[in-house]
Amino acid sequence: MVEPEERPSVAGQRLGAPESMGISTLEPGQRPPTMTPGRQVSIRVQMLDDTQEVFEVSQRASGKVLFDLVCAHLNLIEGDYFSLEYQDQRKMTVWLDLLKPILKQIRRPKNTILRFVVKFFPPDHTQLLEELTRYLFALQIKHDLACGRLTCNESSAALLVSHIVQSEIGDFDEVQCKQHLLNNKYIPEQDALMDKIIEYDRKHVGQTPAESDYQLLEIARRLEMYGVRLYPAKDREGTKLSLAVAHSGVLVFQGHTKINAFNWSKVRKLSFKRKRFLIKLRPDLNSSCQDTLEFMMGSRDCCKVFWKICVEYHAFFRLFEEPKPKPKPVLFTRGSSFRFRSPQHSESPSAGQVMVNGQKPSLNLGQSPDGRQPSPLTSPLLTDAGFIRTDDEDEVRRKRFPTDKAYFIAKELLTTERTYLKDMEVITSFQKSVEKDEAMPDSLRNLIFAHFEPVYKFHETFLKDVEQRLAQWEGRSNAHIKGDYQRIGDVMLKNIQGLKLLTAHLQKHSEALLELERMCRSSRKLEGLCRDFELQKVCYLPLNIFFLRPLHRLMHYKQILERLCKHYPPTHDDFRDSRAALADVSEMVVQLHGTLIKMENFQKLLELKKDLIGIDNLALPGREFIRLGCLSKLSGKGLQQRMFFLFNDVLMYTSRGMTASNQFKVHGQLPLYGMTIRESEDEWGVPHSFTLFGQRQSVVVAASSASEMEKWVEDIKMAIELADKCNGPSAEILSSSFTDSKSPEESSADQESDDDLSASRTSLERQTPHRGNTTVHVCWHRNTSVSMVDFSVALENQLSGNLLRKFKNSNGWQKLWVVFTNFSLFFYKTHQDEYPLASLPLLGYSITIPSESENIHKDYVFKLHFKSHVYYFRSESEYTFARWMEVIRSATCSSSHIRSLSRKEPHVY
């Protein structure tokens, strides 16, 4: 027996195509697809002949870059009919979005195989112009037969397989044919049809592979299941059905039998609400069919996947002119980011008027503007999930986008929840980092894992609920329609009730912070690992702040719900749920408020401990931080800038050392018990000066402005009053005073200089370089001060979201994901980034609205400026503009005292 000549399996090779990466198939003047610059990632693609190819693309590359590479590899011109599919993390088969970055769709590219397959099946295969295209279609038919998707009677199945055999091994030879059929399974029940396949194959002698492909497609296109992908559904009575979409419209199957079809010309609107897929038909007096048909699918995601493919099929086969390109959004995109694109572009400048999922379409689905026959090669570019843009852009925008203030309040919940979950992941990263070195004691590991993990898991689910609700709310066809999904109170009520069950875990978070500090004092290795972790980019704030995030988040929920309840009238559908949620979260805030106040103070003492040298016991029991900032101290050398730290028992003054760690050296501590204060501007001739008279020494200081002086004098007087009420300082505080061992006379002369610090090194200075952007350092450089009240307000007023930023002398606006916390703006490219690209400390900055002379002719713009530094930021709405102004003012303007400090309720550490 003569062995058959082995035929290449790759499509391009079978047709004798050169290995030119598709350059030879391009039109004159065209260039092959270019690679996006940046780091490369390998993507595996399975071709229709079951071979796999690896393509290298940039990590920032869009799906179209990869698709173009595949088409170029195959020398494929008619790429419109094909696409790439893959299984997502939910195990659902979805299409690769060609406009979105690949790595934002495929989370684990190394473990994902994309499949290059036929996406659109034309009713007549003669529309396929290239032999290669028909061959690829034949491979798709072969695959659909083998997996049982393309079902048919036995005669049709045998005839189809006979054409496949003829194409693969050539003219009939009975022995060779039988052997080939034994080695290759083309249909599930192939053995029973062996004789019939052989009988048909005898008749194909002389038929070329291309002719066999043609005949295969001719038979397949007449089958009811040709090109059909079934999506499980149920009707209103609960009967199991399947939905599908084809070139003609939407199909309904029961099993593999088509029981109904809705032609595009009959369909007025396609939409989905949660798991319900809705088909709205045009009125027909001759039909008893309902106006709107409803089908239930497995999930909202399944529903959306099917809706998207329906939009794409309609666009591909029924729209004939390419609409005007959609201008790049000036501010932000909302709703589904789904877009349909066809690589072929019509030269017609006019735009069609069809909306698959819109209101008041001016062109019937399936109707051509000029009566031409459909041609999938002239499919237009659709924008906005099936919409074609109309000329009246403002009217369309008003219809598509929510304008209700409640929507923007809900969106603030979404954006801040994303940041909160990222902050919780910092604790997880820290735990994993320390566990690698086996430096974390079991007691601490169990405390963190047992009480942070349940809270983190809960908020993962909470975030998904909020994302789903906002996606429904801002759907482009739903924005102007009132419905059950245009509310957020019910989502918050459900989840806050679930969060109440985790109150015991939240109370343990403060214990985790205390335990971590205790363990660091007893383990140099753990202390070093914590210090190293804080230097990583992901830890963009002091580590111990992240331990308090769950308690701060309760304050955020309370503020959001208060704004929501203030906005809603009592008759609003969402008012009752919002009020109930507010009552629940307020109860939790009251319950945990005392713990939060104590832990905020303890966290601040620990943070300051890292910035100071020359004092051993800063975090003493009962000590409370009040204010830190710059004052000029009068000495024998004149006025010298010093950093002062005011606590409820002592006032410390320091200067910054010229060391690798940039810490502040403590030069003196003034006990507050028995201290008096007197303004002394006239006495010393120094503006904004005042004198502090202590039991052992007196100092003269001057503030940078009248407002700074007022803050310091007010806080010092309050602290003195509290110290006097407590009948003097404790023994521990007295024993820790005057660590520089100076006599009162020496202290009053105060001849120290920055040079003295080089000779006063301690073991704390021999640590890794300290970050120079802490609040203490910012206050030093900008000659300002900040109080504990300011710290608390800044932590409680966290805000996140997209902003557009422009520098003073630049023309363009850059879109950034911005997080406000801890007196700073942190900038990211997207909310998914692991760490910020840059930060802007706001202490000392002023926030205003640009003047007309600055030529910023945009809405919702605010300006940040400090000396010669000027930044402009644009927000998306009046509400978000007001919120950014509000929270930034809380960081740039010191707050008044809103809580009294008392040592009658000492903090227990």
CSV table of C-alpha atoms in Angstrom, one decimal, residues 421-423 425-426 429 536-540 546 817 827-837:
chain,number,residue,atom,x,y,z
A,421,LEU,CA,-10.0,46.6,49.1
A,422,LYS,CA,-6.5,47.4,47.7
A,423,ASP,CA,-5.5,48.7,51.2
A,425,GLU,CA,-4.5,43.6,50.3
A,426,VAL,CA,-1.5,45.4,51.8
A,429,SER,CA,1.0,41.1,51.3
A,536,GLN,CA,8.1,48.8,49.2
A,537,LYS,CA,6.0,50.8,46.8
A,538,VAL,CA,2.8,48.9,47.6
A,539,CYS,CA,3.0,50.2,51.2
A,540,TYR,CA,2.4,53.8,50.2
A,546,PHE,CA,-3.7,49.9,57.1
A,817,TRP,CA,-6.9,57.3,39.0
A,827,PHE,CA,-1.7,59.1,41.4
A,828,TYR,CA,-2.3,55.8,39.5
A,829,LYS,CA,-2.9,55.0,35.8
A,830,THR,CA,-5.9,52.8,36.7
A,831,HIS,CA,-7.6,51.6,39.9
A,832,GLN,CA,-6.1,48.2,39.2
A,833,ASP,CA,-2.5,49.4,39.7
A,834,GLU,CA,-0.7,47.9,42.7
A,835,TYR,CA,1.1,51.0,43.8
A,836,PRO,CA,1.0,54.8,43.0
A,837,LEU,CA,3.2,56.3,40.3
